[in-house]
């Protein structure tokens, strides 16, 4: 009897606390999703201009997307989109390779400068990025990458060149892979490189996904470096500059809803990449060590 | 980006060396080329500048010219204005073999782009006159002299010339004026009504961007408040204090309490014109197309009205500036660049700019053309420049004006300014805008 009573009140209490927690979570989820939801709504809004008196648009249209991709004479969004996509793909490949290689070295190899190097990397990571932007511009100019089509190369370099120093998270992950696996492979005659791509890489899918996603997103969200390096060369603008320009005084009235449409569009490649790679997040060490 | 900083920081030593040399180079060249740029036209250095207008007798030059304009000027939607003009310019000068390349820079932010790397900047660019504040210290803009200077002075109103003159030197060929004026709905306000703001407020809702410091001084200047005496004396102060300023603040407190008055913030004015809740607003020529589309037949625009302060009529004044074609102090071909600037500022060029993009001309002979003079927009803007504006000061201490004034506008809107504290807050604002926050 007594026992049942206790379980009953426990159940009730659990129900109440669950309800409260879920209500709070639901409210927070709504708050978080709200701005995104609003951008999506705005991208379908038929009324022009940036100022509206109601949350929900009075009428809906696809014209914002059509204008964004067809009205290219003043702000060439498709071209900016293509630029950014190209830059993102290349810098994603390069920086993923850099990060994984450096992490592997730091995790598996032992050499004299290892500790000092890791400390230096940590300290360098504390400096804000834009500190170097003018210097970076002049370096790129000195090697002839600041004009014309080379701007794309310059941006790929900028986004991927220093990525190797961001090895901390991946290194931490590699450290969790048992060394016994490596040793077994060495006994079977593997070289270090073979251990890297035949043993370590297949076991590190979650961290590869993470690295790929962050390095792919960099070029889409970076404004400062793109602005400094592209300067007046509108042909090589990335979406970040394009979206910013849509909000300038001359354009904001006509382009505001297109701006929202553009914001929705740039989330598409990132979302696709995430959905494709997401399933690897859950994989990992499962089944690696069979005792 | 995160990764970027690391790479860059690693290369720090290299960076330092490189930027040091780059700076060294920069410091040397502009000075000498500025000299070249300014003397080209005053003396006959090069021996060809006196004949720029004529086609013959020029030495043959092969050069690359980089031209920066807003993207509309390069757009096929607006008739490829700059490309067409440059081609026509090249035809006028058969001895010059010019390869043009174009970059995009809006007039309002061109100085930042130029200052980033003065050597790689455009030879010829379009700028708003306030950009001179940044361009001159960077030694990035060439003085316009000689025949071109005379041409500019003869063909433009004094306001236009003054807006580009610093210490007696001219720094650009103006192609349009830049100011704001009044748009209104003709079905609501008559020609008589629009002469006075308070009369208008009785008939319909008027919106004014009171939180924007580019607009706010309009009322104060009307009641005798001044900027640096005549706007050019850096030793003088901005004088919004005393009775004259306080009276206007009190007027604005009442204005904000008027149900027929709406604060225009975040483009709410245009939205109100579209949905009919606002009948008159204040903006510049960039809003023309949107407002014209919204009002259609009832579209009206005019110079600024007066307002009634304690029974007296006071004129509102807007800031006026100009947009001009500037020449880089670092250009290798100053005579070609200056000739192109002059060509782009010529009446023919201004006319085609107006036809393609509604850029209101400022050439005086072009403005007296009847067809031009009848155009509502042209008339409104030019009446404003001529009658109801002051030149926007662009001397360095003016930099302290903007932020305190934006904030004062916001206090007004938020109701923090009342009749009780109007005197105190106006004085505080006056002190703030005369206080240097950042040492120039």
XYZ file of C-alpha atoms in Angstrom:
731
model
C 0.000 0.000 0.000
C 2.551 2.461 1.256
C 4.857 1.549 -1.585
C 2.206 2.166 -4.185
C 1.395 5.514 -2.723
C 5.003 6.593 -2.912
C 5.315 5.537 -6.559
C 2.080 7.299 -7.333
C 3.237 10.592 -5.904
C 6.628 10.116 -7.580
C 4.868 9.657 -10.878
C 2.805 12.744 -10.325
C 5.826 14.716 -9.346
C 7.750 13.472 -12.347
C 4.844 14.402 -14.574
C 4.700 17.898 -13.152
C 8.422 18.507 -13.414
C 8.465 17.105 -16.947
C 5.635 19.380 -17.919
C 7.403 22.393 -16.500
C 10.697 21.504 -18.161
C 9.071 20.864 -21.484
C 7.094 24.062 -21.341
C 10.257 26.033 -20.664
C 12.079 24.204 -23.439
C 9.232 24.799 -25.845
C 9.203 28.511 -25.070
C 12.952 28.740 -25.525
C 12.795 26.774 -28.761
C 10.196 29.190 -30.070
C 12.347 32.161 -29.089
C 15.318 30.634 -30.839
C 13.472 29.723 -33.987
C 11.587 33.000 -34.127
C 14.165 35.118 -35.997
C 14.735 32.379 -38.552
C 11.026 31.939 -39.004
C 10.705 35.687 -39.471
C 13.443 35.788 -42.119
C 11.734 32.975 -44.011
C 8.391 34.792 -43.801
C 9.979 38.039 -44.978
C 11.563 36.280 -47.922
C 8.062 35.421 -49.162
C 6.569 38.831 -48.351
C 4.922 40.614 -51.240
C 4.911 44.109 -49.730
C 8.043 46.032 -50.473
C 10.279 47.882 -48.103
C 11.972 47.117 -44.841
C 9.343 48.438 -42.476
C 6.132 46.548 -41.907
C 3.498 47.012 -39.305
C 2.454 43.365 -39.045
C 4.387 40.224 -38.227
C 2.755 38.093 -40.888
C 2.974 39.390 -44.442
C -0.304 40.539 -45.926
C 0.369 38.617 -49.120
C 2.902 36.072 -50.253
C 5.002 35.803 -53.374
C 7.971 34.035 -54.895
C 9.083 37.176 -56.677
C 11.775 37.951 -54.151
C 13.588 34.775 -55.065
C 13.015 35.403 -58.750
C 14.325 38.950 -58.495
C 17.299 37.798 -56.486
C 18.393 35.397 -59.181
C 17.340 37.281 -62.303
C 17.892 40.943 -61.520
C 21.639 40.683 -61.710
C 22.671 43.988 -63.213
C 23.154 45.926 -60.013
C 23.670 43.236 -57.400
C 24.638 39.975 -59.036
C 23.574 37.485 -56.420
C 23.961 34.288 -58.501
C 27.532 35.231 -59.212
C 28.250 35.999 -55.563
C 26.652 32.710 -54.659
C 28.829 30.849 -57.159
C 31.949 32.658 -55.935
C 31.227 31.768 -52.358
C 30.386 28.165 -53.208
C 33.655 27.699 -55.101
C 35.669 29.327 -52.337
C 33.845 27.340 -49.678
C 34.377 23.995 -51.423
C 38.088 24.524 -51.926
C 38.798 25.963 -48.527
C 36.736 23.190 -46.977
C 38.840 20.487 -48.667
C 42.141 22.170 -47.923
C 41.466 23.130 -44.349
C 39.944 19.778 -43.458
C 43.108 18.109 -44.726
C 45.267 20.564 -42.806
C 43.393 20.214 -39.564
C 43.323 16.419 -39.644
C 46.991 16.142 -40.581
C 48.157 18.513 -37.881
C 45.925 16.880 -35.300
C 47.206 13.449 -36.214
C 50.813 14.594 -35.853
C 50.128 16.258 -32.539
C 48.259 13.259 -31.223
C 50.450 10.419 -32.438
C 53.951 11.703 -33.034
C 56.382 12.747 -30.351
C 58.960 15.353 -31.277
C 60.905 18.028 -29.555
C 58.859 21.093 -30.506
C 55.523 19.441 -29.888
C 54.684 21.086 -26.579
C 56.055 24.552 -27.453
C 54.225 24.407 -30.770
C 50.949 23.606 -29.088
C 51.425 26.480 -26.676
C 52.272 28.910 -29.453
C 49.213 27.792 -31.378
C 47.054 28.366 -28.352
C 48.419 31.864 -27.791
C 48.098 32.837 -31.453
C 44.513 31.694 -31.298
C 43.797 34.362 -28.725
C 44.371 37.238 -31.123
C 41.331 38.582 -32.948
C 41.354 37.782 -36.645
C 40.753 41.249 -38.003
C 43.964 42.470 -36.405
C 45.776 41.030 -39.372
C 43.446 42.047 -42.162
C 45.393 44.963 -43.587
C 48.644 43.024 -43.330
C 47.038 40.082 -45.081
C 45.839 42.385 -47.829
C 49.331 43.741 -48.407
C 50.860 40.265 -48.437
C 48.333 39.133 -51.012
C 48.964 42.269 -53.022
C 52.716 41.692 -52.911
C 52.321 38.219 -54.386
C 49.840 39.452 -56.966
C 46.667 37.895 -55.622
C 44.706 41.068 -54.983
C 43.301 41.658 -58.449
C 40.997 39.944 -60.900
C 40.282 36.231 -60.747
C 43.137 35.691 -58.313
C 40.915 37.199 -55.622
C 39.161 33.840 -55.394
C 42.494 32.132 -54.847
C 43.365 34.750 -52.266
C 40.148 34.123 -50.367
C 40.642 30.357 -50.450
C 44.103 30.920 -49.020
C 42.794 33.251 -46.367
C 40.094 30.854 -45.223
C 42.177 27.691 -45.332
C 45.783 28.749 -44.945
C 45.872 28.989 -41.186
C 43.327 26.304 -40.449
C 45.974 23.801 -39.359
C 46.378 25.730 -36.140
C 42.816 24.939 -35.171
C 43.764 21.365 -34.373
C 42.841 21.251 -30.706
C 39.435 19.646 -30.937
C 40.426 17.074 -33.542
C 43.586 16.244 -31.607
C 41.543 15.668 -28.500
C 39.387 13.272 -30.443
C 42.342 11.393 -31.918
C 43.744 11.005 -28.430
C 40.719 8.922 -27.527
C 41.405 6.372 -30.255
C 43.363 3.553 -28.616
C 47.003 3.461 -29.562
C 46.729 -0.313 -29.575
C 44.955 -0.030 -32.926
C 47.890 1.893 -34.418
C 50.369 -0.531 -32.981
C 48.492 -3.501 -34.391
C 48.592 -1.820 -37.781
C 52.307 -1.127 -37.524
C 52.922 -4.768 -36.716
C 50.975 -5.662 -39.823
C 53.358 -3.435 -41.794
C 51.475 -0.158 -42.140
C 53.325 3.116 -42.650
C 52.296 6.178 -40.651
C 50.370 7.519 -43.612
C 48.522 4.253 -43.994
C 47.670 4.259 -40.300
C 46.358 7.789 -40.746
C 44.021 7.116 -43.618
C 43.201 3.455 -43.023
C 42.771 3.444 -39.259
C 42.451 6.938 -37.811
C 40.304 8.606 -40.466
C 37.625 5.899 -40.653
C 37.338 5.993 -36.884
C 37.019 9.773 -36.690
C 33.932 10.490 -38.727
C 32.240 12.729 -36.173
C 35.222 15.032 -35.925
C 35.703 15.067 -39.694
C 32.093 16.090 -40.088
C 32.626 18.842 -37.555
C 35.763 20.081 -39.307
C 34.160 19.958 -42.738
C 31.110 21.871 -41.565
C 32.989 24.632 -39.780
C 35.455 25.159 -42.598
C 32.674 25.124 -45.185
C 30.712 27.714 -43.259
C 33.622 30.116 -42.844
C 33.456 31.724 -46.293
C 29.660 32.089 -46.104
C 29.706 34.069 -42.933
C 32.958 36.002 -43.184
C 32.522 39.643 -44.065
C 35.692 41.447 -43.040
C 38.245 39.589 -45.113
C 36.037 39.384 -48.163
C 35.433 43.130 -47.983
C 39.085 44.018 -47.536
C 40.305 41.721 -50.277
C 37.566 42.252 -52.873
C 37.574 46.038 -52.504
C 35.843 47.457 -55.593
C 35.865 44.289 -57.681
C 32.177 43.495 -57.679
C 32.670 40.392 -59.828
C 34.317 38.595 -56.953
C 32.040 39.626 -54.113
C 30.920 36.888 -51.793
C 27.372 36.600 -50.511
C 28.247 38.307 -47.251
C 29.189 41.518 -49.056
C 26.224 41.194 -51.382
C 23.760 40.837 -48.547
C 25.335 43.759 -46.733
C 25.035 45.929 -49.830
C 21.357 45.110 -50.134
C 20.842 46.934 -46.845
C 22.610 50.118 -47.914
C 20.566 53.282 -48.133
C 20.127 53.179 -51.910
C 19.022 49.555 -52.029
C 17.275 48.780 -48.785
C 13.796 49.717 -49.926
C 13.856 47.595 -53.062
C 16.089 44.808 -51.884
C 15.038 44.163 -48.328
C 12.788 41.213 -49.053
C 15.382 39.888 -51.509
C 17.902 40.154 -48.726
C 15.769 37.798 -46.663
C 15.453 35.485 -49.655
C 19.242 35.566 -50.031
C 19.676 34.713 -46.381
C 17.428 31.706 -46.837
C 19.326 30.661 -49.972
C 22.736 30.652 -48.371
C 21.506 28.357 -45.666
C 20.657 25.744 -48.310
C 24.163 24.485 -49.196
C 25.125 24.456 -45.546
C 21.964 22.595 -44.647
C 22.498 20.054 -47.434
C 26.050 19.412 -46.304
C 24.866 19.011 -42.740
C 22.074 16.604 -43.594
C 24.390 14.487 -45.728
C 27.051 14.326 -43.057
C 24.834 14.226 -40.011
C 24.484 10.450 -39.914
C 28.225 10.127 -39.417
C 27.950 12.062 -36.193
C 26.535 9.048 -34.401
C 29.026 6.628 -35.864
C 32.483 6.592 -34.464
C 34.294 4.154 -32.332
C 31.401 1.704 -32.273
C 32.708 -1.630 -33.440
C 36.308 -0.507 -33.750
C 37.819 -2.498 -30.945
C 36.562 -6.024 -30.837
C 38.691 -7.084 -27.920
C 38.378 33.332 -39.912
C 39.491 31.849 -36.683
C 42.040 29.935 -38.615
C 43.011 32.967 -40.536
C 44.234 34.885 -37.569
C 46.539 32.108 -36.655
C 48.175 31.976 -40.018
C 48.454 35.703 -40.119
C 49.910 35.903 -36.682
C 52.474 33.276 -37.598
C 53.477 35.416 -40.490
C 53.597 38.412 -38.251
C 57.234 39.177 -38.765
C 56.885 38.964 -42.518
C 53.818 41.102 -42.328
C 55.561 43.789 -40.381
C 58.398 43.968 -42.841
C 56.032 44.078 -45.790
C 53.620 46.615 -44.462
C 56.483 48.774 -43.378
C 57.815 48.890 -46.903
C 54.338 49.415 -48.252
C 53.819 52.362 -45.949
C 57.166 53.758 -46.865
C 56.182 53.620 -50.483
C 52.878 55.229 -49.768
C 54.266 58.131 -47.896
C 56.617 59.017 -50.669
C 54.477 58.757 -53.716
C 51.260 60.573 -52.979
C 53.032 63.737 -52.150
C 54.918 63.888 -55.389
C 51.982 62.816 -57.473
C 49.650 65.235 -55.770
C 51.944 67.874 -56.926
C 51.882 66.384 -60.399
C 48.113 66.197 -60.331
C 47.658 69.774 -59.375
C 50.303 71.245 -61.542
C 49.300 69.345 -64.631
C 46.523 71.717 -65.280
C 47.923 74.926 -64.043
C 51.166 74.748 -65.920
C 51.707 73.135 -69.247
C 53.673 70.219 -67.844
C 53.316 67.578 -70.486
C 52.491 70.288 -72.908
C 49.022 69.075 -73.779
C 46.601 70.184 -71.156
C 45.565 73.413 -72.712
C 44.130 71.498 -75.597
C 42.227 68.824 -73.746
C 38.946 69.816 -75.265
C 40.223 69.760 -78.798
C 41.044 66.457 -80.367
C 44.201 67.356 -82.178
C 47.607 68.223 -80.900
C 47.714 65.800 -78.028
C 50.698 63.631 -77.419
C 49.821 59.998 -77.798
C 49.382 58.179 -74.526
C 48.612 54.561 -73.944
C 47.254 53.920 -70.512
C 44.992 51.908 -68.291
C 42.442 53.854 -66.314
C 40.607 52.372 -63.395
C 37.237 54.009 -62.797
C 35.123 53.415 -59.679
C 31.424 54.202 -59.757
C 28.312 52.938 -57.997
C 27.162 49.701 -59.579
C 24.073 51.276 -61.167
C 26.281 53.337 -63.423
C 27.766 50.167 -64.853
C 24.519 48.302 -65.095
C 22.824 47.497 -68.409
C 19.530 48.255 -66.653
C 20.547 51.894 -66.560
C 22.095 51.967 -69.992
C 25.730 51.239 -69.084
C 26.192 54.914 -68.378
C 29.852 54.944 -67.439
C 30.961 52.612 -70.222
C 29.120 54.734 -72.774
C 30.610 57.922 -71.413
C 34.123 56.508 -71.366
C 33.806 55.294 -74.936
C 32.620 58.717 -76.015
C 35.492 60.291 -74.120
C 37.985 57.996 -75.850
C 36.529 59.004 -79.220
C 37.113 62.647 -78.435
C 40.754 61.899 -77.800
C 41.941 59.767 -80.681
C 45.573 60.100 -79.666
C 44.941 58.551 -76.305
C 44.755 54.808 -76.309
C 42.934 54.186 -73.069
C 41.919 50.833 -71.670
C 39.205 51.352 -69.110
C 38.496 49.037 -66.261
C 35.701 49.524 -63.769
C 35.206 48.869 -60.111
C 32.217 49.270 -57.835
C 32.306 51.771 -55.003
C 29.340 53.735 -53.753
C 29.899 57.477 -53.446
C 29.228 57.372 -49.742
C 31.965 54.914 -48.832
C 34.566 55.367 -51.527
C 37.018 57.045 -49.160
C 37.384 53.928 -47.054
C 38.163 51.839 -50.106
C 40.693 54.350 -51.362
C 42.347 54.830 -48.002
C 42.815 51.081 -47.646
C 45.350 51.132 -50.476
C 45.837 54.489 -52.117
C 48.163 53.105 -54.761
C 45.787 50.480 -56.020
C 42.821 52.857 -55.896
C 40.901 54.068 -58.910
C 42.321 56.852 -61.064
C 38.908 58.424 -61.380
C 36.134 57.864 -58.874
C 32.810 59.243 -57.756
C 32.487 60.591 -54.277
C 30.143 62.417 -51.985
C 31.765 65.677 -50.930
C 31.960 64.686 -47.260
C 34.387 61.951 -48.282
C 36.981 64.690 -48.577
C 37.281 64.635 -44.794
C 38.920 61.220 -45.108
C 40.492 61.578 -48.523
C 42.503 64.703 -47.816
C 44.423 63.382 -44.784
C 45.146 60.218 -46.787
C 46.523 62.446 -49.565
C 44.431 60.425 -51.933
C 42.619 63.052 -53.965
C 44.178 65.412 -56.477
C 43.531 69.120 -56.552
C 41.682 70.238 -59.645
C 43.357 73.242 -61.184
C 43.698 75.318 -64.324
C 41.153 75.156 -67.052
C 39.093 72.448 -65.399
C 38.821 74.534 -62.245
C 37.570 77.477 -64.258
C 35.100 75.202 -66.026
C 33.746 73.953 -62.712
C 33.430 77.437 -61.263
C 31.710 78.871 -64.307
C 29.187 76.081 -64.639
C 28.119 75.442 -61.089
C 26.391 77.323 -58.321
C 28.564 78.679 -55.545
C 27.116 76.106 -53.168
C 28.380 73.306 -55.357
C 31.845 74.782 -55.684
C 32.133 75.567 -51.994
C 31.126 72.052 -51.068
C 34.259 70.781 -52.803
C 36.636 73.517 -51.810
C 39.015 73.156 -48.903
C 41.384 76.001 -48.071
C 40.801 77.579 -51.446
C 41.613 74.418 -53.401
C 39.043 72.545 -55.491
C 38.995 68.764 -55.225
C 36.466 67.420 -57.665
C 34.161 68.034 -60.587
C 30.591 68.094 -59.233
C 27.910 66.198 -61.127
C 24.956 66.393 -58.786
C 23.799 67.941 -55.568
C 23.036 65.818 -52.558
C 20.377 66.850 -50.096
C 16.946 65.972 -48.813
C 13.632 67.673 -49.340
C 9.920 67.069 -48.914
C 7.719 64.511 -50.648
C 3.981 64.900 -50.256
C 0.620 63.702 -51.425
C -0.925 66.323 -53.705
C -4.439 65.180 -52.977
C -3.988 66.133 -49.329
C -1.882 69.267 -49.395
C -2.292 72.284 -51.638
C 0.512 74.452 -52.988
C -0.296 76.889 -50.195
C -0.255 74.234 -47.450
C 3.210 72.982 -48.190
C 4.750 76.295 -47.313
C 4.295 75.695 -43.620
C 4.806 72.493 -41.664
C 2.215 73.362 -39.031
C -0.441 73.995 -41.665
C 0.402 70.605 -43.140
C 0.099 68.929 -39.765
C -3.482 70.132 -39.537
C -4.387 68.388 -42.789
C -2.519 65.129 -42.760
C 0.132 62.984 -41.165
C 3.683 64.186 -41.715
C 6.669 61.991 -41.017
C 10.133 63.275 -40.222
C 13.299 61.310 -39.324
C 13.902 63.105 -36.070
C 16.274 60.445 -34.761
C 18.632 60.952 -37.682
C 21.256 63.619 -37.130
C 21.401 64.405 -40.827
C 17.822 65.709 -40.590
C 17.432 66.875 -37.023
C 19.385 70.187 -37.207
C 16.974 71.401 -39.845
C 14.753 73.004 -37.188
C 17.619 74.390 -35.148
C 19.412 76.017 -38.043
C 16.108 77.678 -38.897
C 16.174 79.501 -35.578
C 19.708 80.828 -35.888
C 21.775 77.934 -34.580
C 25.054 77.642 -36.444
C 27.822 75.207 -37.290
C 31.334 76.634 -36.942
C 30.144 80.152 -37.802
C 29.743 79.721 -41.570
C 30.504 76.005 -41.450
C 34.185 76.285 -42.206
C 35.881 77.741 -39.137
C 37.332 74.846 -37.115
C 38.162 77.179 -34.238
C 34.550 78.189 -33.830
C 31.958 75.916 -32.265
C 28.667 74.356 -33.086
C 26.269 76.771 -31.461
C 22.961 75.145 -30.559
C 22.873 76.494 -27.023
C 21.033 79.343 -25.400
C 17.471 80.546 -25.917
C 17.416 79.871 -29.655
C 18.161 76.162 -29.227
C 15.884 75.690 -26.240
C 12.950 77.279 -28.048
C 13.343 74.760 -30.877
C 13.608 71.831 -28.456
C 10.347 72.969 -26.891
C 8.780 73.176 -30.334
C 9.937 69.629 -31.093
C 8.489 68.319 -27.828
C 5.118 69.676 -28.902
C 5.609 68.401 -32.419
C 6.186 64.872 -31.170
C 3.028 65.087 -29.100
C 1.023 65.984 -32.206
C -1.035 62.955 -33.301
C -0.499 63.946 -36.930
C 3.246 63.678 -36.591
C 5.078 60.377 -37.095
C 8.741 59.700 -36.523
C 10.315 58.252 -39.646
C 12.614 55.522 -38.466
C 13.821 52.359 -40.222
C 12.102 53.353 -43.450
C 8.707 53.593 -41.767
C 8.039 56.768 -43.757
C 8.043 55.015 -47.114
C 5.983 52.176 -45.691
C 3.451 54.756 -44.443
C 3.302 56.459 -47.829
C 2.635 53.064 -49.398
C -0.210 52.131 -47.089
C -1.585 55.675 -47.019
C -1.090 56.310 -43.319
C 1.512 59.009 -43.985
C 0.923 61.890 -46.348
C 4.246 63.699 -46.401
C 7.818 62.740 -45.618
C 11.361 63.994 -45.960
C 14.011 62.182 -47.942
C 16.339 62.570 -50.886
C 16.273 61.744 -54.570
C 17.101 58.091 -53.831
C 13.545 57.626 -52.559
C 12.002 59.125 -55.687
C 11.159 55.930 -57.519
C 9.544 54.224 -54.543
C 7.462 57.245 -53.602
C 6.495 58.023 -57.175
C 5.324 54.447 -57.560
C 3.314 54.637 -54.347
C 1.678 58.022 -54.966
C 1.322 57.952 -58.742
C -0.681 60.947 -59.944
C -0.643 62.549 -56.518
C 3.125 62.638 -56.315
C 4.499 65.950 -55.168
C 7.843 67.163 -53.966
C 9.080 70.571 -52.926
C 11.655 72.514 -51.002
C 11.436 72.484 -47.236
C 8.542 74.265 -45.553
C 8.742 76.775 -42.750
C 7.546 76.037 -39.249
C 5.832 78.290 -36.762
C 7.860 78.954 -33.666
C 6.122 81.130 -31.076
C 4.091 82.761 -33.801
C 7.033 83.443 -36.078
C 7.736 81.725 -39.388
C 11.064 79.943 -39.346
C 12.546 78.241 -42.368
C 13.721 74.614 -42.129
C 17.175 74.044 -43.575
C 18.662 70.801 -44.830
C 22.286 69.851 -45.156
C 23.389 70.140 -48.758
C 26.404 68.551 -50.281
C 27.489 67.456 -53.674
C 28.617 64.378 -55.455
C 31.646 64.814 -57.576
C 34.134 63.078 -59.770
C 37.446 62.894 -58.006
C 40.868 62.154 -59.392
C 43.364 60.054 -57.487
C 46.485 61.809 -56.315
C 48.373 58.668 -57.260
C 47.239 58.351 -60.827
C 50.037 57.861 -63.332
C 48.183 59.776 -66.008
C 46.856 62.902 -64.321
C 46.080 64.729 -67.545
C 43.964 61.862 -68.861
C 42.259 61.347 -65.511
C 41.448 65.029 -65.062
C 40.169 65.256 -68.624
C 37.910 62.272 -67.980
C 36.657 63.796 -64.727
C 35.838 66.967 -66.588
C 34.116 65.012 -69.327
C 31.984 63.123 -66.809
C 31.032 66.431 -65.221
C 30.120 68.045 -68.516
C 26.518 69.097 -69.236
C 26.098 66.357 -71.870
C 27.260 63.746 -69.451
C 25.043 65.065 -66.669
C 22.099 65.066 -69.020
C 22.549 61.439 -69.955
C 23.075 60.593 -66.297
C 19.759 62.224 -65.532
C 18.040 60.373 -68.342
C 19.457 57.029 -67.348
C 19.329 57.224 -63.586
C 17.460 60.384 -62.497
C 20.698 61.839 -61.222
C 19.769 65.480 -60.937
C 22.237 67.678 -62.818
C 23.965 70.592 -61.170
C 25.289 72.347 -64.254
C 23.686 75.772 -64.168
C 23.084 76.104 -67.897
C 21.566 72.637 -68.003
C 19.283 73.489 -65.107
C 17.948 76.556 -66.852
C 16.875 74.336 -69.749
C 13.042 74.570 -69.633
C 12.472 70.836 -69.911
C 14.764 70.278 -66.976
C 13.429 73.172 -64.942
C 9.883 71.832 -65.132
C 10.735 68.441 -63.748
C 9.299 68.214 -60.243
C 12.174 66.310 -58.744
C 14.842 68.523 -60.267
C 12.966 71.599 -59.163
C 12.488 70.357 -55.614
C 16.109 69.422 -55.172
C 17.492 72.565 -56.725
C 15.083 74.850 -54.912
C 16.188 73.159 -51.727
C 19.851 73.611 -52.500
C 19.289 77.212 -53.506
C 16.807 78.346 -50.841
C 16.466 76.030 -47.916
C 19.825 74.433 -47.250
C 23.196 75.068 -45.714
C 26.365 73.357 -46.838
C 27.048 70.363 -44.685
C 30.261 71.216 -42.846
C 32.977 68.678 -43.518
C 35.790 70.018 -41.388
C 37.252 67.540 -38.910
C 35.487 68.688 -35.669
C 32.168 67.981 -37.380
C 32.849 64.314 -36.616
C 31.830 64.972 -33.013
C 28.441 66.199 -34.043
C 26.745 63.050 -35.304
C 26.506 60.608 -32.412
C 25.355 63.034 -29.692
C 22.748 64.358 -32.109
C 21.441 60.902 -32.998
C 21.107 60.295 -29.297
C 19.355 63.583 -28.680
C 16.898 62.718 -31.443
C 16.255 59.398 -29.777
C 15.697 61.049 -26.399
C 13.171 63.331 -28.073
C 11.362 60.395 -29.624
C 11.364 58.404 -26.409
C 9.772 61.275 -24.564
C 12.769 61.742 -22.288
C 12.935 65.387 -23.289
C 10.102 67.420 -21.794
C 9.343 71.111 -21.430
C 10.777 70.946 -17.908
C 14.206 69.628 -18.857
C 14.411 70.981 -22.405
C 16.817 73.753 -21.433
C 19.125 71.499 -19.469
C 19.234 68.719 -22.082
C 19.721 71.092 -24.994
C 22.706 72.648 -23.250
C 24.133 69.215 -22.454
C 23.742 68.193 -26.074
C 25.432 71.381 -27.198
C 28.364 70.643 -24.914
C 28.588 67.040 -26.106
C 28.790 67.854 -29.754
C 31.559 70.330 -29.111
C 33.568 67.786 -27.173
C 36.137 65.718 -28.944
C 35.569 62.073 -28.161
C 38.304 60.725 -30.340
C 41.320 62.851 -30.856
C 41.598 63.701 -34.479
